[in-house]
PDB file of C-alpha atoms in Angstrom:
ATOM      1  CA  UNK V   1     -10.998 -10.066 -19.381  1.00  0.00           C
ATOM      2  CA  UNK V   2     -14.636 -11.254 -18.146  1.00  0.00           C
ATOM      3  CA  UNK V   3     -14.415 -13.981 -20.776  1.00  0.00           C
ATOM      4  CA  UNK V   4     -11.020 -15.242 -19.629  1.00  0.00           C
ATOM      5  CA  UNK V   5     -12.084 -15.257 -16.073  1.00  0.00           C
ATOM      6  CA  UNK V   6     -15.416 -16.949 -16.918  1.00  0.00           C
ATOM      7  CA  UNK V   7     -13.254 -19.665 -18.560  1.00  0.00           C
ATOM      8  CA  UNK V   8     -11.155 -20.138 -15.420  1.00  0.00           C
ATOM      9  CA  UNK V   9     -14.140 -20.131 -13.177  1.00  0.00           C
ATOM     10  CA  UNK V  10     -17.295 -22.444 -13.585  1.00  0.00           C
ATOM     11  CA  UNK V  11     -19.500 -19.941 -12.131  1.00  0.00           C
ATOM     12  CA  UNK V  12     -19.592 -16.107 -10.511  1.00  0.00           C
ATOM     13  CA  UNK V  13     -20.158 -17.766  -7.200  1.00  0.00           C
ATOM     14  CA  UNK V  14     -16.994 -20.064  -7.645  1.00  0.00           C
ATOM     15  CA  UNK V  15     -14.851 -16.925  -8.328  1.00  0.00           C
ATOM     16  CA  UNK V  16     -16.551 -15.095  -5.242  1.00  0.00           C
ATOM     17  CA  UNK V  17     -15.594 -18.064  -2.911  1.00  0.00           C
ATOM     18  CA  UNK V  18     -12.073 -17.910  -4.502  1.00  0.00           C
ATOM     19  CA  UNK V  19     -11.759 -13.998  -3.774  1.00  0.00           C
ATOM     20  CA  UNK V  20     -12.800 -14.536  -0.326  1.00  0.00           C
ATOM     21  CA  UNK V  21     -10.344 -17.387  -0.089  1.00  0.00           C
ATOM     22  CA  UNK V  22      -7.845 -14.987  -1.389  1.00  0.00           C
ATOM     23  CA  UNK V  23      -8.620 -12.560   1.464  1.00  0.00           C
ATOM     24  CA  UNK V  24      -8.386 -15.309   4.079  1.00  0.00           C
ATOM     25  CA  UNK V  25      -5.217 -16.311   2.653  1.00  0.00           C
ATOM     26  CA  UNK V  26      -3.782 -12.893   3.041  1.00  0.00           C
ATOM     27  CA  UNK V  27      -4.859 -12.664   6.537  1.00  0.00           C
ATOM     28  CA  UNK V  28      -3.033 -15.883   7.246  1.00  0.00           C
ATOM     29  CA  UNK V  29       0.202 -14.671   5.373  1.00  0.00           C
ATOM     30  CA  UNK V  30       0.086 -11.245   7.694  1.00  0.00           C
ATOM     31  CA  UNK V  31       0.233 -13.696  10.749  1.00  0.00           C
ATOM     32  CA  UNK V  32       3.163 -15.503   9.171  1.00  0.00           C
ATOM     33  CA  UNK V  33       4.929 -12.061   8.283  1.00  0.00           C
ATOM     34  CA  UNK V  34       4.324 -10.760  11.728  1.00  0.00           C
ATOM     35  CA  UNK V  35       6.232 -13.543  13.185  1.00  0.00           C
ATOM     36  CA  UNK V  36       9.070 -13.231  10.466  1.00  0.00           C
ATOM     37  CA  UNK V  37       9.161  -9.416  11.106  1.00  0.00           C
ATOM     38  CA  UNK V  38      10.064 -10.015  14.855  1.00  0.00           C
ATOM     39  CA  UNK V  39      13.243 -11.600  13.744  1.00  0.00           C
ATOM     40  CA  UNK V  40      14.129  -9.539  10.934  1.00  0.00           C
ATOM     41  CA  UNK V  41      13.340  -6.177   8.894  1.00  0.00           C
ATOM     42  CA  UNK V  42      11.737  -6.312   5.373  1.00  0.00           C
ATOM     43  CA  UNK V  43      15.203  -6.393   3.269  1.00  0.00           C
ATOM     44  CA  UNK V  44      15.100  -3.213   1.250  1.00  0.00           C
ATOM     45  CA  UNK V  45      16.417   0.234   1.400  1.00  0.00           C
ATOM     46  CA  UNK V  46      18.802   0.689   4.265  1.00  0.00           C
ATOM     47  CA  UNK V  47      18.076  -2.941   5.296  1.00  0.00           C
ATOM     48  CA  UNK V  48      18.963  -4.488   1.920  1.00  0.00           C
ATOM     49  CA  UNK V  49      21.002  -7.734   2.130  1.00  0.00           C
ATOM     50  CA  UNK V  50      22.946  -9.515  -0.793  1.00  0.00           C
ATOM     51  CA  UNK V  51      21.699 -12.956   0.638  1.00  0.00           C
ATOM     52  CA  UNK V  52      18.142 -12.067  -0.907  1.00  0.00           C
ATOM     53  CA  UNK V  53      19.678 -11.762  -4.412  1.00  0.00           C
ATOM     54  CA  UNK V  54      21.371  -9.478  -6.703  1.00  0.00           C
ATOM     55  CA  UNK V  55      20.476  -5.502  -6.286  1.00  0.00           C
ATOM     56  CA  UNK V  56      18.025  -4.014  -8.688  1.00  0.00           C
ATOM     57  CA  UNK V  57      18.270  -0.321  -9.345  1.00  0.00           C
ATOM     58  CA  UNK V  58      15.447   1.559  -7.146  1.00  0.00           C
ATOM     59  CA  UNK V  59      13.667   3.204  -9.695  1.00  0.00           C
ATOM     60  CA  UNK V  60      13.381   0.235 -11.901  1.00  0.00           C
ATOM     61  CA  UNK V  61      12.223  -1.735  -9.098  1.00  0.00           C
ATOM     62  CA  UNK V  62       9.533   0.739  -7.881  1.00  0.00           C
ATOM     63  CA  UNK V  63       8.169   1.122 -11.335  1.00  0.00           C
ATOM     64  CA  UNK V  64       8.004  -2.596 -12.279  1.00  0.00           C
ATOM     65  CA  UNK V  65       6.769  -3.919  -8.875  1.00  0.00           C
ATOM     66  CA  UNK V  66       4.074  -1.444  -8.593  1.00  0.00           C
ATOM     67  CA  UNK V  67       2.816  -1.214 -12.293  1.00  0.00           C
ATOM     68  CA  UNK V  68       0.780  -4.496 -12.137  1.00  0.00           C
ATOM     69  CA  UNK V  69      -1.278  -2.942  -9.131  1.00  0.00           C
ATOM     70  CA  UNK V  70      -2.376  -0.300 -11.646  1.00  0.00           C
ATOM     71  CA  UNK V  71      -2.291  -2.159 -14.963  1.00  0.00           C
ATOM     72  CA  UNK V  72      -4.117  -5.276 -14.155  1.00  0.00           C
ATOM     73  CA  UNK V  73      -7.127  -3.472 -12.182  1.00  0.00           C
ATOM     74  CA  UNK V  74      -7.282  -1.111 -15.038  1.00  0.00           C
ATOM     75  CA  UNK V  75      -7.850  -4.143 -17.486  1.00  0.00           C
ATOM     76  CA  UNK V  76     -10.468  -5.592 -15.008  1.00  0.00           C
ATOM     77  CA  UNK V  77     -12.449  -2.329 -15.023  1.00  0.00           C
ATOM     78  CA  UNK V  78     -12.215  -1.675 -18.879  1.00  0.00           C
ATOM     79  CA  UNK V  79     -13.537  -5.155 -19.617  1.00  0.00           C
ATOM     80  CA  UNK V  80     -15.961  -5.354 -16.804  1.00  0.00           C
ATOM     81  CA  UNK V  81     -19.592  -5.231 -17.674  1.00  0.00           C
ATOM     82  CA  UNK V  82     -20.947  -1.476 -17.956  1.00  0.00           C
ATOM     83  CA  UNK V  83     -24.139  -2.207 -15.570  1.00  0.00           C
ATOM     84  CA  UNK V  84     -22.065  -3.665 -12.833  1.00  0.00           C
ATOM     85  CA  UNK V  85     -19.712  -0.441 -13.236  1.00  0.00           C
ATOM     86  CA  UNK V  86     -22.643   2.068 -12.776  1.00  0.00           C
ATOM     87  CA  UNK V  87     -22.944   1.927  -8.803  1.00  0.00           C
ATOM     88  CA  UNK V  88     -21.541   5.075  -7.227  1.00  0.00           C
ATOM     89  CA  UNK V  89     -20.094   3.361  -3.926  1.00  0.00           C
ATOM     90  CA  UNK V  90     -18.260   0.935  -6.343  1.00  0.00           C
ATOM     91  CA  UNK V  91     -17.077   3.712  -8.443  1.00  0.00           C
ATOM     92  CA  UNK V  92     -15.844   5.892  -5.377  1.00  0.00           C
ATOM     93  CA  UNK V  93     -14.050   2.808  -3.870  1.00  0.00           C
ATOM     94  CA  UNK V  94     -12.295   2.090  -7.196  1.00  0.00           C
ATOM     95  CA  UNK V  95     -11.242   5.890  -7.413  1.00  0.00           C
ATOM     96  CA  UNK V  96      -9.513   5.856  -3.922  1.00  0.00           C
ATOM     97  CA  UNK V  97      -7.483   2.597  -4.982  1.00  0.00           C
ATOM     98  CA  UNK V  98      -6.517   4.110  -8.464  1.00  0.00           C
ATOM     99  CA  UNK V  99      -5.851   7.526  -6.867  1.00  0.00           C
ATOM    100  CA  UNK V 100      -3.142   5.733  -4.813  1.00  0.00           C
ATOM    101  CA  UNK V 101      -1.626   3.442  -7.391  1.00  0.00           C
ATOM    102  CA  UNK V 102      -1.713   6.020 -10.139  1.00  0.00           C
ATOM    103  CA  UNK V 103       0.883   8.105  -7.927  1.00  0.00           C
ATOM    104  CA  UNK V 104       2.605   4.936  -6.480  1.00  0.00           C
ATOM    105  CA  UNK V 105       3.284   3.393  -9.861  1.00  0.00           C
ATOM    106  CA  UNK V 106       3.362   6.372 -12.563  1.00  0.00           C
ATOM    107  CA  UNK V 107       4.730   9.095 -10.342  1.00  0.00           C
ATOM    108  CA  UNK V 108       6.627   8.264  -7.291  1.00  0.00           C
ATOM    109  CA  UNK V 109       9.507   5.841  -8.981  1.00  0.00           C
ATOM    110  CA  UNK V 110      10.424   8.772 -11.252  1.00  0.00           C
ATOM    111  CA  UNK V 111      10.745  11.161  -8.517  1.00  0.00           C
ATOM    112  CA  UNK V 112      13.244   8.906  -6.554  1.00  0.00           C
ATOM    113  CA  UNK V 113      16.384  10.608  -6.012  1.00  0.00           C
ATOM    114  CA  UNK V 114      19.085   8.052  -5.661  1.00  0.00           C
ATOM    115  CA  UNK V 115      17.625   5.162  -3.491  1.00  0.00           C
ATOM    116  CA  UNK V 116      18.985   2.051  -2.188  1.00  0.00           C
ATOM    117  CA  UNK V 117      18.809  -1.053  -4.739  1.00  0.00           C
ATOM    118  CA  UNK V 118      16.375  -3.590  -3.955  1.00  0.00           C
ATOM    119  CA  UNK V 119      17.143  -7.172  -3.512  1.00  0.00           C
ATOM    120  CA  UNK V 120      15.999  -9.386  -6.652  1.00  0.00           C
ATOM    121  CA  UNK V 121      13.802 -11.632  -4.163  1.00  0.00           C
ATOM    122  CA  UNK V 122      12.104  -8.717  -2.521  1.00  0.00           C
ATOM    123  CA  UNK V 123      11.371  -7.067  -6.016  1.00  0.00           C
ATOM    124  CA  UNK V 124       9.724 -10.517  -7.213  1.00  0.00           C
ATOM    125  CA  UNK V 125       7.546 -10.653  -4.024  1.00  0.00           C
ATOM    126  CA  UNK V 126       6.517  -7.197  -4.452  1.00  0.00           C
ATOM    127  CA  UNK V 127       5.528  -7.805  -8.059  1.00  0.00           C
ATOM    128  CA  UNK V 128       3.482 -11.043  -7.330  1.00  0.00           C
ATOM    129  CA  UNK V 129       1.736  -9.228  -4.190  1.00  0.00           C
ATOM    130  CA  UNK V 130       0.708  -6.152  -6.311  1.00  0.00           C
ATOM    131  CA  UNK V 131      -0.669  -8.865  -8.946  1.00  0.00           C
ATOM    132  CA  UNK V 132      -2.494 -10.734  -6.206  1.00  0.00           C
ATOM    133  CA  UNK V 133      -3.806  -7.681  -4.454  1.00  0.00           C
ATOM    134  CA  UNK V 134      -4.808  -5.545  -7.457  1.00  0.00           C
ATOM    135  CA  UNK V 135      -6.839  -8.426  -8.869  1.00  0.00           C
ATOM    136  CA  UNK V 136      -8.312  -9.369  -5.301  1.00  0.00           C
ATOM    137  CA  UNK V 137      -9.331  -5.583  -4.491  1.00  0.00           C
ATOM    138  CA  UNK V 138     -10.671  -4.340  -7.868  1.00  0.00           C
ATOM    139  CA  UNK V 139     -12.353  -7.528  -9.159  1.00  0.00           C
ATOM    140  CA  UNK V 140     -14.320  -7.649  -6.300  1.00  0.00           C
ATOM    141  CA  UNK V 141     -15.214  -4.143  -6.451  1.00  0.00           C
ATOM    142  CA  UNK V 142     -15.801  -3.847  -9.987  1.00  0.00           C
ATOM    143  CA  UNK V 143     -17.782  -7.168 -10.006  1.00  0.00           C
ATOM    144  CA  UNK V 144     -19.260  -8.375  -6.944  1.00  0.00           C
ATOM    145  CA  UNK V 145     -19.385  -5.843  -4.509  1.00  0.00           C
ATOM    146  CA  UNK V 146     -23.019  -4.704  -3.643  1.00  0.00           C
ATOM    147  CA  UNK V 147     -23.862  -1.880  -1.375  1.00  0.00           C
ATOM    148  CA  UNK V 148     -27.144  -0.025  -0.677  1.00  0.00           C
ATOM    149  CA  UNK V 149     -27.745   2.752  -2.761  1.00  0.00           C
ATOM    150  CA  UNK V 150     -27.020   5.130   0.169  1.00  0.00           C
ATOM    151  CA  UNK V 151     -23.999   3.844   1.181  1.00  0.00           C
ATOM    152  CA  UNK V 152     -22.011   7.101   0.253  1.00  0.00           C
ATOM    153  CA  UNK V 153     -23.860   8.987   2.857  1.00  0.00           C
ATOM    154  CA  UNK V 154     -23.363   6.331   5.603  1.00  0.00           C
ATOM    155  CA  UNK V 155     -21.065   7.203   8.445  1.00  0.00           C
ATOM    156  CA  UNK V 156     -18.703   4.018   7.862  1.00  0.00           C
ATOM    157  CA  UNK V 157     -18.140   5.313   4.025  1.00  0.00           C
ATOM    158  CA  UNK V 158     -17.928   8.955   5.180  1.00  0.00           C
ATOM    159  CA  UNK V 159     -15.317   8.302   7.801  1.00  0.00           C
ATOM    160  CA  UNK V 160     -13.595   5.863   5.926  1.00  0.00           C
ATOM    161  CA  UNK V 161     -13.305   8.172   2.924  1.00  0.00           C
ATOM    162  CA  UNK V 162     -12.058  11.338   5.201  1.00  0.00           C
ATOM    163  CA  UNK V 163      -9.272   8.733   6.860  1.00  0.00           C
ATOM    164  CA  UNK V 164      -8.210   7.597   3.359  1.00  0.00           C
ATOM    165  CA  UNK V 165      -7.848  11.075   2.112  1.00  0.00           C
ATOM    166  CA  UNK V 166      -6.119  12.525   5.010  1.00  0.00           C
ATOM    167  CA  UNK V 167      -4.000   9.207   4.953  1.00  0.00           C
ATOM    168  CA  UNK V 168      -3.267   9.683   1.263  1.00  0.00           C
ATOM    169  CA  UNK V 169      -2.266  13.407   1.728  1.00  0.00           C
ATOM    170  CA  UNK V 170      -0.031  12.684   4.500  1.00  0.00           C
ATOM    171  CA  UNK V 171       1.690  10.003   2.896  1.00  0.00           C
ATOM    172  CA  UNK V 172       2.498  11.875  -0.341  1.00  0.00           C
ATOM    173  CA  UNK V 173       3.528  14.871   1.746  1.00  0.00           C
ATOM    174  CA  UNK V 174       5.837  12.630   3.804  1.00  0.00           C
ATOM    175  CA  UNK V 175       7.527  11.327   0.676  1.00  0.00           C
ATOM    176  CA  UNK V 176       8.000  14.833  -0.735  1.00  0.00           C
ATOM    177  CA  UNK V 177       9.786  15.549   2.461  1.00  0.00           C
ATOM    178  CA  UNK V 178      11.997  12.620   2.324  1.00  0.00           C
ATOM    179  CA  UNK V 179      12.916  13.327  -1.505  1.00  0.00           C
ATOM    180  CA  UNK V 180      14.290  16.839  -0.364  1.00  0.00           C
ATOM    181  CA  UNK V 181      16.391  16.065   2.396  1.00  0.00           C
ATOM    182  CA  UNK V 182      19.453  16.154   0.436  1.00  0.00           C
ATOM    183  CA  UNK V 183      20.513  18.737  -2.153  1.00  0.00           C
ATOM    184  CA  UNK V 184      21.609  17.522  -5.553  1.00  0.00           C
ATOM    185  CA  UNK V 185      24.968  15.842  -5.024  1.00  0.00           C
ATOM    186  CA  UNK V 186      24.674  15.241  -1.616  1.00  0.00           C
ATOM    187  CA  UNK V 187      24.629  11.511   0.057  1.00  0.00           C
ATOM    188  CA  UNK V 188      24.232  10.212   3.351  1.00  0.00           C
ATOM    189  CA  UNK V 189      21.130  10.137   5.608  1.00  0.00           C
ATOM    190  CA  UNK V 190      19.643  13.380   7.237  1.00  0.00           C
ATOM    191  CA  UNK V 191      16.797  13.712   9.946  1.00  0.00           C
ATOM    192  CA  UNK V 192      13.346  14.477   8.303  1.00  0.00           C
ATOM    193  CA  UNK V 193      11.802  17.537   9.463  1.00  0.00           C
ATOM    194  CA  UNK V 194       8.590  19.116   8.857  1.00  0.00           C
ATOM    195  CA  UNK V 195       4.944  17.811   8.478  1.00  0.00           C
ATOM    196  CA  UNK V 196       3.936  14.891  10.851  1.00  0.00           C
ATOM    197  CA  UNK V 197       7.904  14.022  10.912  1.00  0.00           C
ATOM    198  CA  UNK V 198       7.908  16.494  13.800  1.00  0.00           C
ATOM    199  CA  UNK V 199       5.777  13.972  15.706  1.00  0.00           C
ATOM    200  CA  UNK V 200       7.036  10.514  14.476  1.00  0.00           C
ATOM    201  CA  UNK V 201       9.685   9.038  12.528  1.00  0.00           C
ATOM    202  CA  UNK V 202       7.508   6.929  10.232  1.00  0.00           C
ATOM    203  CA  UNK V 203       5.194   9.711   8.899  1.00  0.00           C
ATOM    204  CA  UNK V 204       4.978   8.184   5.407  1.00  0.00           C
ATOM    205  CA  UNK V 205       4.133   4.622   6.893  1.00  0.00           C
ATOM    206  CA  UNK V 206       1.419   6.305   9.352  1.00  0.00           C
ATOM    207  CA  UNK V 207      -0.131   7.882   6.216  1.00  0.00           C
ATOM    208  CA  UNK V 208      -0.510   4.736   4.476  1.00  0.00           C
ATOM    209  CA  UNK V 209      -1.547   2.957   7.149  1.00  0.00           C
ATOM    210  CA  UNK V 210      -4.311   5.452   7.671  1.00  0.00           C
ATOM    211  CA  UNK V 211      -5.072   5.395   4.123  1.00  0.00           C
ATOM    212  CA  UNK V 212      -5.742   1.688   3.756  1.00  0.00           C
ATOM    213  CA  UNK V 213      -7.461   1.695   7.072  1.00  0.00           C
ATOM    214  CA  UNK V 214     -10.010   4.287   5.777  1.00  0.00           C
ATOM    215  CA  UNK V 215     -10.301   2.210   2.587  1.00  0.00           C
ATOM    216  CA  UNK V 216     -11.256  -1.038   4.449  1.00  0.00           C
ATOM    217  CA  UNK V 217     -13.966   1.031   6.676  1.00  0.00           C
ATOM    218  CA  UNK V 218     -15.332   2.532   3.753  1.00  0.00           C
ATOM    219  CA  UNK V 219     -15.080  -0.844   1.558  1.00  0.00           C
ATOM    220  CA  UNK V 220     -16.735  -2.768   4.480  1.00  0.00           C
ATOM    221  CA  UNK V 221     -15.338  -6.060   3.130  1.00  0.00           C
ATOM    222  CA  UNK V 222     -12.780  -8.761   4.025  1.00  0.00           C
ATOM    223  CA  UNK V 223     -10.825  -8.124   0.953  1.00  0.00           C
ATOM    224  CA  UNK V 224     -10.013  -4.342   2.048  1.00  0.00           C
ATOM    225  CA  UNK V 225      -9.727  -5.350   5.533  1.00  0.00           C
ATOM    226  CA  UNK V 226      -7.053  -8.050   4.800  1.00  0.00           C
ATOM    227  CA  UNK V 227      -5.148  -5.263   2.849  1.00  0.00           C
ATOM    228  CA  UNK V 228      -5.445  -2.753   5.687  1.00  0.00           C
ATOM    229  CA  UNK V 229      -4.389  -5.583   8.259  1.00  0.00           C
ATOM    230  CA  UNK V 230      -1.298  -6.381   6.224  1.00  0.00           C
ATOM    231  CA  UNK V 231      -0.223  -2.810   5.443  1.00  0.00           C
ATOM    232  CA  UNK V 232      -0.507  -1.952   9.264  1.00  0.00           C
ATOM    233  CA  UNK V 233       1.692  -4.830  10.315  1.00  0.00           C
ATOM    234  CA  UNK V 234       4.484  -4.459   7.592  1.00  0.00           C
ATOM    235  CA  UNK V 235       4.612  -0.640   7.669  1.00  0.00           C
ATOM    236  CA  UNK V 236       4.530  -0.508  11.812  1.00  0.00           C
ATOM    237  CA  UNK V 237       7.445  -2.784  11.817  1.00  0.00           C
ATOM    238  CA  UNK V 238       9.110  -0.534   9.039  1.00  0.00           C
ATOM    239  CA  UNK V 239       8.551   2.375  11.344  1.00  0.00           C
ATOM    240  CA  UNK V 240       9.796   1.046  14.535  1.00  0.00           C
ATOM    241  CA  UNK V 241      12.943  -0.032  12.801  1.00  0.00           C
ATOM    242  CA  UNK V 242      13.570   3.286  11.353  1.00  0.00           C
ATOM    243  CA  UNK V 243      13.207   4.946  14.524  1.00  0.00           C
ATOM    244  CA  UNK V 244      15.541   2.676  16.313  1.00  0.00           C
ATOM    245  CA  UNK V 245      17.773   3.444  13.425  1.00  0.00           C
ATOM    246  CA  UNK V 246      17.410   7.379  13.770  1.00  0.00           C
ATOM    247  CA  UNK V 247      18.152   7.239  17.541  1.00  0.00           C
ATOM    248  CA  UNK V 248      21.437   5.317  17.089  1.00  0.00           C
ATOM    249  CA  UNK V 249      22.483   6.965  14.115  1.00  0.00           C
ATOM    250  CA  UNK V 250      21.863  10.651  15.165  1.00  0.00           C
ATOM    251  CA  UNK V 251      22.870  12.021  18.514  1.00  0.00           C
ATOM    252  CA  UNK V 252      20.558  14.981  18.245  1.00  0.00           C
ATOM    253  CA  UNK V 253      17.414  13.035  17.016  1.00  0.00           C
ATOM    254  CA  UNK V 254      14.325  14.569  18.803  1.00  0.00           C
ATOM    255  CA  UNK V 255      13.839  12.574  21.935  1.00  0.00           C
ATOM    256  CA  UNK V 256       9.860  13.644  22.093  1.00  0.00           C
ATOM    257  CA  UNK V 257       9.513  12.061  18.503  1.00  0.00           C
ATOM    258  CA  UNK V 258       7.700   8.753  18.542  1.00  0.00           C
ATOM    259  CA  UNK V 259       7.802   5.625  16.113  1.00  0.00           C
ATOM    260  CA  UNK V 260       4.587   5.658  14.559  1.00  0.00           C
ATOM    261  CA  UNK V 261       1.810   7.120  16.832  1.00  0.00           C
ATOM    262  CA  UNK V 262       2.310  10.574  18.101  1.00  0.00           C
ATOM    263  CA  UNK V 263       2.791  10.930  21.898  1.00  0.00           C
ATOM    264  CA  UNK V 264       2.246   7.103  22.338  1.00  0.00           C
ATOM    265  CA  UNK V 265       4.507   4.767  20.220  1.00  0.00           C
TER     266      UNK V 265
END
């Protein structure tokens, strides 16, 4: 993999500039996404539309679209220089990344019960995003990121790691609650209860936003920051849309429950 990337870039400095360009472009695309989300929800799940292509089975879509975010980075790590993989801060950052995508790509899709089909265009866009972001995050961490030897004891890293861990647990627990809303054979939507769903409609989204915000704080790079900002924009919109939908769908929906941030929004 290193030899292939070396053939694509004239020098390591060139690739490093390219990775920074990728992060800046992601921030630009986040701004464009924010504008588009003011007009229309991301078309998947309950907001899916046939105008975005034929439907793709939910389990298949989640597995295939998320898998590149795990496999490509894994190959980057396997074929990276051992010397560049020996730094503890880099190892812990990559552990955080792989912990999320092991669960998201190898476990989560096979636990889905039913699930609305994903429009083909949304599916393809997710595949390309996972390739793009997976390469950007892990190539930088495995090959270029340089942290002080004591970075793992720095308040930024410790706080970021704790935020990541809390967010990861919240995300996984919230997904568990959503999967178990319906008993076998049941259809239709139900009001989620328990965990952070007692406070916000988008508990799973809040968990993932916190997770990647912590990752960005611990990573202290434009690459991790770009991903955290994009995640916050897309999932905040999703949480607000879900909250509005729940309120219109259920007359007995808890009026004290907020969309994303307890007691606030």
